[in-house]
mmCIF file of N, CA, C and O in Angstrom:
data_model
loop_
_atom_site.group_PDB
_atom_site.id
_atom_site.type_symbol
_atom_site.label_atom_id
_atom_site.label_comp_id
_atom_site.label_asym_id
_atom_site.label_seq_id
_atom_site.Cartn_x
_atom_site.Cartn_y
_atom_site.Cartn_z
ATOM 1 N N UNK J 1 6.193 -1.891 21.854
ATOM 2 C CA UNK J 1 7.488 -1.542 21.281
ATOM 3 C C UNK J 1 7.863 -2.496 20.145
ATOM 4 O O UNK J 1 8.352 -2.073 19.114
ATOM 5 N N UNK J 2 7.613 -3.807 20.350
ATOM 6 C CA UNK J 2 7.968 -4.793 19.334
ATOM 7 C C UNK J 2 7.153 -4.569 18.063
ATOM 8 O O UNK J 2 7.677 -4.710 16.959
ATOM 9 N N UNK J 3 5.872 -4.209 18.207
ATOM 10 C CA UNK J 3 5.027 -3.951 17.040
ATOM 11 C C UNK J 3 5.507 -2.740 16.260
ATOM 12 O O UNK J 3 5.459 -2.736 15.032
ATOM 13 N N UNK J 4 5.952 -1.704 16.966
ATOM 14 C CA UNK J 4 6.469 -0.505 16.294
ATOM 15 C C UNK J 4 7.745 -0.830 15.520
ATOM 16 O O UNK J 4 7.937 -0.343 14.410
ATOM 17 N N UNK J 5 8.583 -1.643 16.093
ATOM 18 C CA UNK J 5 9.825 -2.036 15.429
ATOM 19 C C UNK J 5 9.523 -2.877 14.190
ATOM 20 O O UNK J 5 10.101 -2.653 13.120
ATOM 21 N N UNK J 6 8.599 -3.815 14.314
ATOM 22 C CA UNK J 6 8.200 -4.633 13.177
ATOM 23 C C UNK J 6 7.624 -3.757 12.065
ATOM 24 O O UNK J 6 7.958 -3.927 10.892
ATOM 25 N N UNK J 7 6.778 -2.802 12.416
ATOM 26 C CA UNK J 7 6.188 -1.902 11.425
ATOM 27 C C UNK J 7 7.275 -1.081 10.721
ATOM 28 O O UNK J 7 7.224 -0.880 9.513
ATOM 29 N N UNK J 8 8.267 -0.636 11.453
ATOM 30 C CA UNK J 8 9.364 0.132 10.855
ATOM 31 C C UNK J 8 10.137 -0.729 9.852
ATOM 32 O O UNK J 8 10.446 -0.279 8.742
ATOM 33 N N UNK J 9 10.420 -1.967 10.205
ATOM 34 C CA UNK J 9 11.147 -2.856 9.287
ATOM 35 C C UNK J 9 10.305 -3.189 8.058
ATOM 36 O O UNK J 9 10.833 -3.368 6.966
ATOM 37 N N UNK J 10 8.990 -3.263 8.212
ATOM 38 C CA UNK J 10 8.110 -3.475 7.061
ATOM 39 C C UNK J 10 8.198 -2.281 6.111
ATOM 40 O O UNK J 10 8.246 -2.445 4.904
ATOM 41 N N UNK J 11 8.230 -1.081 6.679
ATOM 42 C CA UNK J 11 8.383 0.131 5.856
ATOM 43 C C UNK J 11 9.717 0.118 5.127
ATOM 44 O O UNK J 11 9.781 0.439 3.935
ATOM 45 N N UNK J 12 10.779 -0.220 5.820
ATOM 46 C CA UNK J 12 12.110 -0.274 5.196
ATOM 47 C C UNK J 12 12.140 -1.261 4.036
ATOM 48 O O UNK J 12 12.691 -0.965 2.972
ATOM 49 N N UNK J 13 11.546 -2.428 4.223
ATOM 50 C CA UNK J 13 11.552 -3.450 3.183
ATOM 51 C C UNK J 13 10.735 -2.999 1.974
ATOM 52 O O UNK J 13 11.157 -3.161 0.825
ATOM 53 N N UNK J 14 9.567 -2.422 2.218
ATOM 54 C CA UNK J 14 8.734 -1.921 1.107
ATOM 55 C C UNK J 14 9.475 -0.803 0.373
ATOM 56 O O UNK J 14 9.445 -0.731 -0.856
ATOM 57 N N UNK J 15 10.155 0.053 1.112
ATOM 58 C CA UNK J 15 10.920 1.159 0.528
ATOM 59 C C UNK J 15 12.064 0.627 -0.334
ATOM 60 O O UNK J 15 12.302 1.097 -1.446
ATOM 61 N N UNK J 16 12.777 -0.360 0.176
ATOM 62 C CA UNK J 16 13.937 -0.934 -0.520
ATOM 63 C C UNK J 16 13.553 -1.478 -1.897
ATOM 64 O O UNK J 16 14.346 -1.439 -2.826
ATOM 65 N N UNK J 17 12.337 -1.968 -2.045
ATOM 66 C CA UNK J 17 11.905 -2.573 -3.300
ATOM 67 C C UNK J 17 11.451 -1.562 -4.352
ATOM 68 O O UNK J 17 11.166 -1.945 -5.489
ATOM 69 N N UNK J 18 11.389 -0.292 -4.006
ATOM 70 C CA UNK J 18 10.943 0.740 -4.955
ATOM 71 C C UNK J 18 12.060 1.169 -5.903
ATOM 72 O O UNK J 18 13.234 1.144 -5.537
ATOM 73 N N UNK J 19 11.689 1.626 -7.107
ATOM 74 C CA UNK J 19 12.700 2.162 -8.036
ATOM 75 C C UNK J 19 13.340 3.435 -7.480
ATOM 76 O O UNK J 19 12.690 4.224 -6.810
ATOM 77 N N UNK J 20 14.620 3.594 -7.777
ATOM 78 C CA UNK J 20 15.354 4.772 -7.337
ATOM 79 C C UNK J 20 15.434 5.805 -8.453
ATOM 80 O O UNK J 20 15.411 5.465 -9.629
ATOM 81 N N UNK J 21 15.571 7.050 -8.055
ATOM 82 C CA UNK J 21 15.795 8.137 -8.997
ATOM 83 C C UNK J 21 17.290 8.203 -9.300
ATOM 84 O O UNK J 21 18.125 7.930 -8.433
ATOM 85 N N UNK J 22 17.625 8.583 -10.507
ATOM 86 C CA UNK J 22 19.035 8.707 -10.889
ATOM 87 C C UNK J 22 19.676 9.943 -10.266
ATOM 88 O O UNK J 22 20.898 10.004 -10.127
ATOM 89 N N UNK J 23 18.860 10.911 -9.862
ATOM 90 C CA UNK J 23 19.421 12.172 -9.373
ATOM 91 C C UNK J 23 19.064 12.505 -7.924
ATOM 92 O O UNK J 23 19.697 13.362 -7.330
ATOM 93 N N UNK J 24 18.083 11.818 -7.359
ATOM 94 C CA UNK J 24 17.675 12.111 -5.985
ATOM 95 C C UNK J 24 18.243 11.080 -5.017
ATOM 96 O O UNK J 24 18.474 9.924 -5.388
ATOM 97 N N UNK J 25 18.452 11.486 -3.782
ATOM 98 C CA UNK J 25 18.986 10.614 -2.735
ATOM 99 C C UNK J 25 18.027 9.439 -2.509
ATOM 100 O O UNK J 25 16.901 9.643 -2.041
ATOM 101 N N UNK J 26 18.447 8.191 -2.809
ATOM 102 C CA UNK J 26 17.545 7.048 -2.677
ATOM 103 C C UNK J 26 17.157 6.729 -1.229
ATOM 104 O O UNK J 26 16.169 6.048 -0.999
ATOM 105 N N UNK J 27 17.905 7.217 -0.271
ATOM 106 C CA UNK J 27 17.536 7.015 1.128
ATOM 107 C C UNK J 27 16.333 7.879 1.497
ATOM 108 O O UNK J 27 15.588 7.555 2.417
ATOM 109 N N UNK J 28 16.132 8.948 0.754
ATOM 110 C CA UNK J 28 15.043 9.886 1.065
ATOM 111 C C UNK J 28 13.910 9.852 0.048
ATOM 112 O O UNK J 28 12.748 10.022 0.405
ATOM 113 N N UNK J 29 14.229 9.662 -1.233
ATOM 114 C CA UNK J 29 13.233 9.762 -2.302
ATOM 115 C C UNK J 29 13.150 8.494 -3.131
ATOM 116 O O UNK J 29 14.176 7.918 -3.493
ATOM 117 N N UNK J 30 11.940 8.090 -3.476
ATOM 118 C CA UNK J 30 11.705 6.963 -4.375
ATOM 119 C C UNK J 30 10.428 7.230 -5.169
ATOM 120 O O UNK J 30 9.667 8.145 -4.866
ATOM 121 N N UNK J 31 10.198 6.375 -6.153
ATOM 122 C CA UNK J 31 8.961 6.423 -6.937
ATOM 123 C C UNK J 31 8.121 5.195 -6.608
ATOM 124 O O UNK J 31 8.645 4.088 -6.543
ATOM 125 N N UNK J 32 6.810 5.403 -6.424
ATOM 126 C CA UNK J 32 5.943 4.264 -6.143
ATOM 127 C C UNK J 32 5.542 3.555 -7.436
ATOM 128 O O UNK J 32 5.992 3.934 -8.524
ATOM 129 N N UNK J 33 4.678 2.557 -7.350
ATOM 130 C CA UNK J 33 4.269 1.756 -8.501
ATOM 131 C C UNK J 33 3.535 2.572 -9.558
ATOM 132 O O UNK J 33 3.473 2.176 -10.713
ATOM 133 N N UNK J 34 3.006 3.719 -9.183
ATOM 134 C CA UNK J 34 2.289 4.585 -10.119
ATOM 135 C C UNK J 34 3.166 5.725 -10.632
ATOM 136 O O UNK J 34 2.680 6.609 -11.327
ATOM 137 N N UNK J 35 4.439 5.718 -10.235
ATOM 138 C CA UNK J 35 5.364 6.752 -10.689
ATOM 139 C C UNK J 35 5.307 8.034 -9.883
ATOM 140 O O UNK J 35 5.901 9.034 -10.269
ATOM 141 N N UNK J 36 4.635 8.023 -8.755
ATOM 142 C CA UNK J 36 4.568 9.216 -7.903
ATOM 143 C C UNK J 36 5.794 9.271 -6.987
ATOM 144 O O UNK J 36 6.186 8.262 -6.396
ATOM 145 N N UNK J 37 6.344 10.453 -6.852
ATOM 146 C CA UNK J 37 7.500 10.667 -5.985
ATOM 147 C C UNK J 37 7.041 10.661 -4.526
ATOM 148 O O UNK J 37 6.067 11.326 -4.174
ATOM 149 N N UNK J 38 7.739 9.884 -3.690
ATOM 150 C CA UNK J 38 7.435 9.830 -2.262
ATOM 151 C C UNK J 38 8.713 10.034 -1.458
ATOM 152 O O UNK J 38 9.811 9.786 -1.942
ATOM 153 N N UNK J 39 8.544 10.509 -0.230
ATOM 154 C CA UNK J 39 9.672 10.816 0.661
ATOM 155 C C UNK J 39 9.598 9.890 1.874
ATOM 156 O O UNK J 39 8.548 9.800 2.527
ATOM 157 N N UNK J 40 10.709 9.224 2.192
ATOM 158 C CA UNK J 40 10.711 8.249 3.282
ATOM 159 C C UNK J 40 10.188 8.845 4.589
ATOM 160 O O UNK J 40 9.392 8.230 5.284
ATOM 161 N N UNK J 41 10.617 10.047 4.923
ATOM 162 C CA UNK J 41 10.225 10.649 6.204
ATOM 163 C C UNK J 41 8.757 11.088 6.239
ATOM 164 O O UNK J 41 8.239 11.414 7.301
ATOM 165 N N UNK J 42 8.082 11.053 5.096
ATOM 166 C CA UNK J 42 6.671 11.452 5.049
ATOM 167 C C UNK J 42 5.714 10.264 5.134
ATOM 168 O O UNK J 42 4.537 10.377 4.802
ATOM 169 N N UNK J 43 6.214 9.127 5.616
ATOM 170 C CA UNK J 43 5.353 7.956 5.785
ATOM 171 C C UNK J 43 4.159 8.305 6.683
ATOM 172 O O UNK J 43 4.317 8.925 7.737
ATOM 173 N N UNK J 44 2.969 7.911 6.228
ATOM 174 C CA UNK J 44 1.755 8.110 7.012
ATOM 175 C C UNK J 44 1.200 9.516 7.015
ATOM 176 O O UNK J 44 0.196 9.786 7.667
ATOM 177 N N UNK J 45 1.808 10.418 6.262
ATOM 178 C CA UNK J 45 1.372 11.823 6.257
ATOM 179 C C UNK J 45 0.501 12.117 5.040
ATOM 180 O O UNK J 45 0.999 12.267 3.935
ATOM 181 N N UNK J 46 -0.776 12.212 5.254
ATOM 182 C CA UNK J 46 -1.699 12.551 4.173
ATOM 183 C C UNK J 46 -1.763 14.061 3.942
ATOM 184 O O UNK J 46 -2.427 14.508 3.018
ATOM 185 N N UNK J 47 -1.063 14.817 4.755
ATOM 186 C CA UNK J 47 -0.992 16.266 4.555
ATOM 187 C C UNK J 47 0.236 16.655 3.725
ATOM 188 O O UNK J 47 0.493 17.831 3.518
ATOM 189 N N UNK J 48 0.970 15.667 3.239
ATOM 190 C CA UNK J 48 2.186 15.912 2.474
ATOM 191 C C UNK J 48 1.997 15.515 1.013
ATOM 192 O O UNK J 48 1.373 14.494 0.716
ATOM 193 N N UNK J 49 2.579 16.300 0.123
ATOM 194 C CA UNK J 49 2.554 15.972 -1.301
ATOM 195 C C UNK J 49 3.351 14.696 -1.585
ATOM 196 O O UNK J 49 3.152 14.047 -2.606
ATOM 197 N N UNK J 50 4.239 14.318 -0.665
ATOM 198 C CA UNK J 50 5.104 13.164 -0.863
ATOM 199 C C UNK J 50 4.841 12.048 0.158
ATOM 200 O O UNK J 50 5.655 11.154 0.325
ATOM 201 N N UNK J 51 3.694 12.092 0.823
ATOM 202 C CA UNK J 51 3.338 11.092 1.821
ATOM 203 C C UNK J 51 3.046 9.744 1.184
ATOM 204 O O UNK J 51 2.654 9.657 0.026
ATOM 205 N N UNK J 52 3.225 8.698 1.953
ATOM 206 C CA UNK J 52 3.011 7.342 1.448
ATOM 207 C C UNK J 52 2.543 6.422 2.559
ATOM 208 O O UNK J 52 2.608 6.772 3.739
ATOM 209 N N UNK J 53 2.060 5.260 2.146
ATOM 210 C CA UNK J 53 1.522 4.275 3.075
ATOM 211 C C UNK J 53 1.876 2.876 2.580
ATOM 212 O O UNK J 53 2.323 2.713 1.449
ATOM 213 N N UNK J 54 1.653 1.897 3.429
ATOM 214 C CA UNK J 54 1.806 0.510 3.009
ATOM 215 C C UNK J 54 0.475 0.052 2.428
ATOM 216 O O UNK J 54 -0.571 0.223 3.038
ATOM 217 N N UNK J 55 0.539 -0.517 1.238
ATOM 218 C CA UNK J 55 -0.638 -0.969 0.505
ATOM 219 C C UNK J 55 -0.605 -2.486 0.391
ATOM 220 O O UNK J 55 0.448 -3.061 0.142
ATOM 221 N N UNK J 56 -1.747 -3.115 0.584
ATOM 222 C CA UNK J 56 -1.847 -4.572 0.400
ATOM 223 C C UNK J 56 -2.091 -4.836 -1.079
ATOM 224 O O UNK J 56 -3.137 -4.490 -1.621
ATOM 225 N N UNK J 57 -1.082 -5.427 -1.721
ATOM 226 C CA UNK J 57 -1.138 -5.673 -3.156
ATOM 227 C C UNK J 57 -0.314 -6.919 -3.469
ATOM 228 O O UNK J 57 0.772 -7.059 -2.929
ATOM 229 N N UNK J 58 -0.782 -7.830 -4.249
ATOM 230 C CA UNK J 58 -1.890 -7.743 -5.195
ATOM 231 C C UNK J 58 -3.265 -8.070 -4.615
ATOM 232 O O UNK J 58 -4.273 -7.790 -5.244
ATOM 233 N N UNK J 59 -3.318 -8.652 -3.400
ATOM 234 C CA UNK J 59 -4.621 -8.992 -2.833
ATOM 235 C C UNK J 59 -4.939 -8.036 -1.689
ATOM 236 O O UNK J 59 -4.277 -8.065 -0.648
ATOM 237 N N UNK J 60 -5.943 -7.189 -1.862
ATOM 238 C CA UNK J 60 -6.304 -6.229 -0.812
ATOM 239 C C UNK J 60 -6.665 -6.929 0.498
ATOM 240 O O UNK J 60 -7.173 -8.055 0.497
ATOM 241 N N UNK J 61 -6.409 -6.250 1.580
ATOM 242 C CA UNK J 61 -6.720 -6.784 2.909
ATOM 243 C C UNK J 61 -8.203 -7.152 3.007
ATOM 244 O O UNK J 61 -8.562 -8.182 3.558
ATOM 245 N N UNK J 62 -9.071 -6.314 2.422
ATOM 246 C CA UNK J 62 -10.519 -6.553 2.474
ATOM 247 C C UNK J 62 -10.934 -7.819 1.732
ATOM 248 O O UNK J 62 -12.026 -8.326 1.946
ATOM 249 N N UNK J 63 -10.072 -8.317 0.865
ATOM 250 C CA UNK J 63 -10.370 -9.551 0.129
ATOM 251 C C UNK J 63 -9.577 -10.733 0.668
ATOM 252 O O UNK J 63 -9.384 -11.736 -0.014
ATOM 253 N N UNK J 64 -9.072 -10.573 1.880
ATOM 254 C CA UNK J 64 -8.349 -11.669 2.510
ATOM 255 C C UNK J 64 -6.852 -11.629 2.317
ATOM 256 O O UNK J 64 -6.161 -12.584 2.651
ATOM 257 N N UNK J 65 -6.326 -10.532 1.776
ATOM 258 C CA UNK J 65 -4.881 -10.404 1.578
ATOM 259 C C UNK J 65 -4.130 -10.425 2.895
ATOM 260 O O UNK J 65 -4.607 -9.908 3.902
ATOM 261 N N UNK J 66 -2.963 -11.020 2.871
ATOM 262 C CA UNK J 66 -2.169 -11.176 4.096
ATOM 263 C C UNK J 66 -1.297 -9.946 4.353
ATOM 264 O O UNK J 66 -1.141 -9.081 3.508
ATOM 265 N N UNK J 67 -0.722 -9.922 5.546
ATOM 266 C CA UNK J 67 0.234 -8.883 5.924
ATOM 267 C C UNK J 67 1.664 -9.306 5.609
ATOM 268 O O UNK J 67 2.613 -8.632 5.994
ATOM 269 N N UNK J 68 1.813 -10.422 4.902
ATOM 270 C CA UNK J 68 3.134 -10.889 4.500
ATOM 271 C C UNK J 68 3.759 -9.871 3.546
ATOM 272 O O UNK J 68 3.060 -9.246 2.748
ATOM 273 N N UNK J 69 5.071 -9.715 3.594
ATOM 274 C CA UNK J 69 5.747 -8.716 2.750
ATOM 275 C C UNK J 69 5.549 -8.977 1.259
ATOM 276 O O UNK J 69 5.649 -8.063 0.451
ATOM 277 N N UNK J 70 5.224 -10.200 0.881
ATOM 278 C CA UNK J 70 4.968 -10.474 -0.534
ATOM 279 C C UNK J 70 3.656 -9.835 -0.998
ATOM 280 O O UNK J 70 3.395 -9.758 -2.192
ATOM 281 N N UNK J 71 2.857 -9.352 -0.062
ATOM 282 C CA UNK J 71 1.578 -8.713 -0.381
ATOM 283 C C UNK J 71 1.543 -7.253 0.071
ATOM 284 O O UNK J 71 0.487 -6.654 0.192
ATOM 285 N N UNK J 72 2.706 -6.685 0.316
ATOM 286 C CA UNK J 72 2.805 -5.301 0.795
ATOM 287 C C UNK J 72 3.694 -4.512 -0.154
ATOM 288 O O UNK J 72 4.727 -4.990 -0.596
ATOM 289 N N UNK J 73 3.271 -3.276 -0.450
ATOM 290 C CA UNK J 73 4.118 -2.374 -1.236
ATOM 291 C C UNK J 73 3.944 -0.962 -0.703
ATOM 292 O O UNK J 73 2.963 -0.639 -0.037
ATOM 293 N N UNK J 74 4.914 -0.115 -0.982
ATOM 294 C CA UNK J 74 4.838 1.299 -0.634
ATOM 295 C C UNK J 74 4.089 2.015 -1.750
ATOM 296 O O UNK J 74 4.367 1.790 -2.929
ATOM 297 N N UNK J 75 3.137 2.867 -1.379
ATOM 298 C CA UNK J 75 2.330 3.568 -2.366
ATOM 299 C C UNK J 75 2.001 4.966 -1.855
ATOM 300 O O UNK J 75 1.714 5.149 -0.671
ATOM 301 N N UNK J 76 2.049 5.950 -2.751
ATOM 302 C CA UNK J 76 1.656 7.308 -2.403
ATOM 303 C C UNK J 76 0.276 7.261 -1.761
ATOM 304 O O UNK J 76 -0.584 6.489 -2.176
ATOM 305 N N UNK J 77 0.037 8.085 -0.752
ATOM 306 C CA UNK J 77 -1.223 8.001 -0.023
ATOM 307 C C UNK J 77 -2.442 8.248 -0.907
ATOM 308 O O UNK J 77 -3.499 7.651 -0.699
ATOM 309 N N UNK J 78 -2.301 9.084 -1.931
ATOM 310 C CA UNK J 78 -3.451 9.344 -2.806
ATOM 311 C C UNK J 78 -3.834 8.087 -3.600
ATOM 312 O O UNK J 78 -5.005 7.786 -3.781
ATOM 313 N N UNK J 79 -2.834 7.371 -4.084
ATOM 314 C CA UNK J 79 -3.095 6.134 -4.802
ATOM 315 C C UNK J 79 -3.708 5.087 -3.892
ATOM 316 O O UNK J 79 -4.637 4.375 -4.274
ATOM 317 N N UNK J 80 -3.193 4.997 -2.664
ATOM 318 C CA UNK J 80 -3.729 4.031 -1.713
ATOM 319 C C UNK J 80 -5.174 4.370 -1.356
ATOM 320 O O UNK J 80 -6.029 3.490 -1.283
ATOM 321 N N UNK J 81 -5.473 5.639 -1.179
ATOM 322 C CA UNK J 81 -6.839 6.064 -0.858
ATOM 323 C C UNK J 81 -7.783 5.776 -2.019
ATOM 324 O O UNK J 81 -8.921 5.350 -1.818
ATOM 325 N N UNK J 82 -7.309 5.989 -3.239
ATOM 326 C CA UNK J 82 -8.149 5.727 -4.414
ATOM 327 C C UNK J 82 -8.455 4.240 -4.541
ATOM 328 O O UNK J 82 -9.584 3.850 -4.830
ATOM 329 N N UNK J 83 -7.457 3.396 -4.289
ATOM 330 C CA UNK J 83 -7.669 1.946 -4.354
ATOM 331 C C UNK J 83 -8.697 1.521 -3.321
ATOM 332 O O UNK J 83 -9.590 0.733 -3.619
ATOM 333 N N UNK J 84 -8.568 2.039 -2.108
ATOM 334 C CA UNK J 84 -9.516 1.702 -1.046
ATOM 335 C C UNK J 84 -10.921 2.174 -1.375
ATOM 336 O O UNK J 84 -11.897 1.481 -1.115
ATOM 337 N N UNK J 85 -11.039 3.346 -1.977
ATOM 338 C CA UNK J 85 -12.345 3.860 -2.359
ATOM 339 C C UNK J 85 -12.997 3.003 -3.421
ATOM 340 O O UNK J 85 -14.186 2.711 -3.362
ATOM 341 N N UNK J 86 -12.222 2.569 -4.408
ATOM 342 C CA UNK J 86 -12.764 1.701 -5.452
ATOM 343 C C UNK J 86 -13.172 0.355 -4.875
ATOM 344 O O UNK J 86 -14.216 -0.197 -5.238
ATOM 345 N N UNK J 87 -12.373 -0.159 -3.972
ATOM 346 C CA UNK J 87 -12.705 -1.432 -3.352
ATOM 347 C C UNK J 87 -13.988 -1.295 -2.539
ATOM 348 O O UNK J 87 -14.856 -2.149 -2.587
ATOM 349 N N UNK J 88 -14.120 -0.190 -1.819
ATOM 350 C CA UNK J 88 -15.329 0.043 -1.034
ATOM 351 C C UNK J 88 -16.569 0.088 -1.895
ATOM 352 O O UNK J 88 -17.613 -0.460 -1.552
ATOM 353 N N UNK J 89 -16.467 0.725 -3.058
ATOM 354 C CA UNK J 89 -17.607 0.775 -3.968
ATOM 355 C C UNK J 89 -17.974 -0.616 -4.463
ATOM 356 O O UNK J 89 -19.141 -0.969 -4.564
ATOM 357 N N UNK J 90 -16.958 -1.421 -4.774
ATOM 358 C CA UNK J 90 -17.212 -2.778 -5.234
ATOM 359 C C UNK J 90 -17.823 -3.641 -4.157
ATOM 360 O O UNK J 90 -18.750 -4.413 -4.403
ATOM 361 N N UNK J 91 -17.334 -3.507 -2.924
ATOM 362 C CA UNK J 91 -17.877 -4.298 -1.822
ATOM 363 C C UNK J 91 -19.318 -3.905 -1.526
ATOM 364 O O UNK J 91 -20.151 -4.746 -1.199
ATOM 365 N N UNK J 92 -19.619 -2.620 -1.637
ATOM 366 C CA UNK J 92 -20.978 -2.149 -1.368
ATOM 367 C C UNK J 92 -21.975 -2.737 -2.359
ATOM 368 O O UNK J 92 -23.150 -2.914 -2.037
ATOM 369 N N UNK J 93 -21.528 -3.059 -3.566
ATOM 370 C CA UNK J 93 -22.422 -3.579 -4.595
ATOM 371 C C UNK J 93 -22.728 -5.070 -4.424
ATOM 372 O O UNK J 93 -23.641 -5.589 -5.054
ATOM 373 N N UNK J 94 -21.964 -5.746 -3.577
ATOM 374 C CA UNK J 94 -22.172 -7.180 -3.385
ATOM 375 C C UNK J 94 -23.238 -7.456 -2.339
ATOM 376 O O UNK J 94 -23.398 -6.714 -1.387
ATOM 377 N N UNK J 95 -23.924 -8.571 -2.519
ATOM 378 C CA UNK J 95 -24.886 -9.000 -1.505
ATOM 379 C C UNK J 95 -24.128 -9.531 -0.294
ATOM 380 O O UNK J 95 -22.950 -9.882 -0.383
ATOM 381 N N UNK J 96 -24.833 -9.640 0.812
ATOM 382 C CA UNK J 96 -24.221 -10.169 2.025
ATOM 383 C C UNK J 96 -23.715 -11.596 1.792
ATOM 384 O O UNK J 96 -22.645 -11.968 2.243
ATOM 385 N N UNK J 97 -24.460 -12.391 1.048
ATOM 386 C CA UNK J 97 -24.073 -13.770 0.756
ATOM 387 C C UNK J 97 -22.791 -13.824 -0.088
ATOM 388 O O UNK J 97 -21.915 -14.639 0.149
ATOM 389 N N UNK J 98 -22.690 -12.943 -1.083
ATOM 390 C CA UNK J 98 -21.484 -12.909 -1.928
ATOM 391 C C UNK J 98 -20.264 -12.504 -1.113
ATOM 392 O O UNK J 98 -19.182 -13.054 -1.302
ATOM 393 N N UNK J 99 -20.424 -11.553 -0.198
ATOM 394 C CA UNK J 99 -19.300 -11.137 0.646
ATOM 395 C C UNK J 99 -18.852 -12.288 1.534
ATOM 396 O O UNK J 99 -17.663 -12.483 1.765
ATOM 397 N N UNK J 100 -19.802 -13.051 2.007
ATOM 398 C CA UNK J 100 -19.493 -14.152 2.912
ATOM 399 C C UNK J 100 -18.817 -15.322 2.188
ATOM 400 O O UNK J 100 -17.962 -15.995 2.746
ATOM 401 N N UNK J 101 -19.150 -15.560 0.941
ATOM 402 C CA UNK J 101 -18.608 -16.698 0.184
ATOM 403 C C UNK J 101 -17.546 -16.261 -0.818
ATOM 404 O O UNK J 101 -17.767 -16.247 -2.008
ATOM 405 N N UNK J 102 -16.391 -15.881 -0.345
ATOM 406 C CA UNK J 102 -15.256 -15.572 -1.200
ATOM 407 C C UNK J 102 -15.431 -14.313 -2.023
ATOM 408 O O UNK J 102 -14.717 -14.103 -2.980
ATOM 409 N N UNK J 103 -16.377 -13.470 -1.683
ATOM 410 C CA UNK J 103 -16.611 -12.175 -2.306
ATOM 411 C C UNK J 103 -17.074 -12.265 -3.747
ATOM 412 O O UNK J 103 -17.045 -11.307 -4.478
ATOM 413 N N UNK J 104 -17.500 -13.420 -4.185
ATOM 414 C CA UNK J 104 -18.190 -13.552 -5.466
ATOM 415 C C UNK J 104 -17.424 -13.099 -6.673
ATOM 416 O O UNK J 104 -18.016 -12.645 -7.646
ATOM 417 N N UNK J 105 -16.126 -13.187 -6.673
ATOM 418 C CA UNK J 105 -15.359 -12.829 -7.876
ATOM 419 C C UNK J 105 -15.152 -11.351 -8.041
ATOM 420 O O UNK J 105 -14.946 -10.865 -9.162
ATOM 421 N N UNK J 106 -15.175 -10.591 -6.968
ATOM 422 C CA UNK J 106 -14.995 -9.147 -7.049
ATOM 423 C C UNK J 106 -13.714 -8.792 -7.797
ATOM 424 O O UNK J 106 -12.642 -9.298 -7.486
ATOM 425 N N UNK J 107 -13.827 -7.960 -8.802
ATOM 426 C CA UNK J 107 -12.713 -7.472 -9.615
ATOM 427 C C UNK J 107 -11.972 -8.595 -10.337
ATOM 428 O O UNK J 107 -10.841 -8.434 -10.756
ATOM 429 N N UNK J 108 -12.593 -9.754 -10.460
ATOM 430 C CA UNK J 108 -11.971 -10.862 -11.170
ATOM 431 C C UNK J 108 -10.835 -11.525 -10.423
ATOM 432 O O UNK J 108 -10.096 -12.319 -10.988
ATOM 433 N N UNK J 109 -10.674 -11.214 -9.137
ATOM 434 C CA UNK J 109 -9.581 -11.819 -8.367
ATOM 435 C C UNK J 109 -9.884 -13.246 -7.963
ATOM 436 O O UNK J 109 -8.997 -14.065 -7.848
ATOM 437 N N UNK J 110 -11.155 -13.521 -7.717
ATOM 438 C CA UNK J 110 -11.538 -14.853 -7.283
ATOM 439 C C UNK J 110 -12.684 -15.326 -8.172
ATOM 440 O O UNK J 110 -13.589 -14.572 -8.467
ATOM 441 N N UNK J 111 -12.686 -16.591 -8.528
ATOM 442 C CA UNK J 111 -13.808 -17.116 -9.311
ATOM 443 C C UNK J 111 -15.057 -17.189 -8.448
ATOM 444 O O UNK J 111 -14.967 -17.408 -7.254
ATOM 445 N N UNK J 112 -16.210 -16.972 -9.081
ATOM 446 C CA UNK J 112 -17.470 -17.128 -8.354
ATOM 447 C C UNK J 112 -17.630 -18.581 -7.979
ATOM 448 O O UNK J 112 -17.326 -19.477 -8.746
ATOM 449 N N UNK J 113 -18.114 -18.803 -6.759
ATOM 450 C CA UNK J 113 -18.295 -20.192 -6.313
ATOM 451 C C UNK J 113 -19.702 -20.664 -6.584
ATOM 452 O O UNK J 113 -20.564 -19.965 -6.932
#
């Protein structure tokens, strides 16, 4: 129960930080970082045109990004899926040693060691 409550408050905080529309109800509708319209009640719904998810940004979870709210944003599910797909392609191209040692500068986020 406590985890569900924490997750709900994380969603609220990510939602609060999004730009509002001048004409749409801000409690229900917002725009994500890519300008896509999302609906609060469609959180987690990939079957919705307005579905959204929590995205780890600027440091992806796969690169050691934290679950702290400073690294979380609300993003349309299509954008979040595309980011994950690109990250997966980049990770697949790295050697096992590069993945183990700070990911070898993947996407220029970390300097090669």
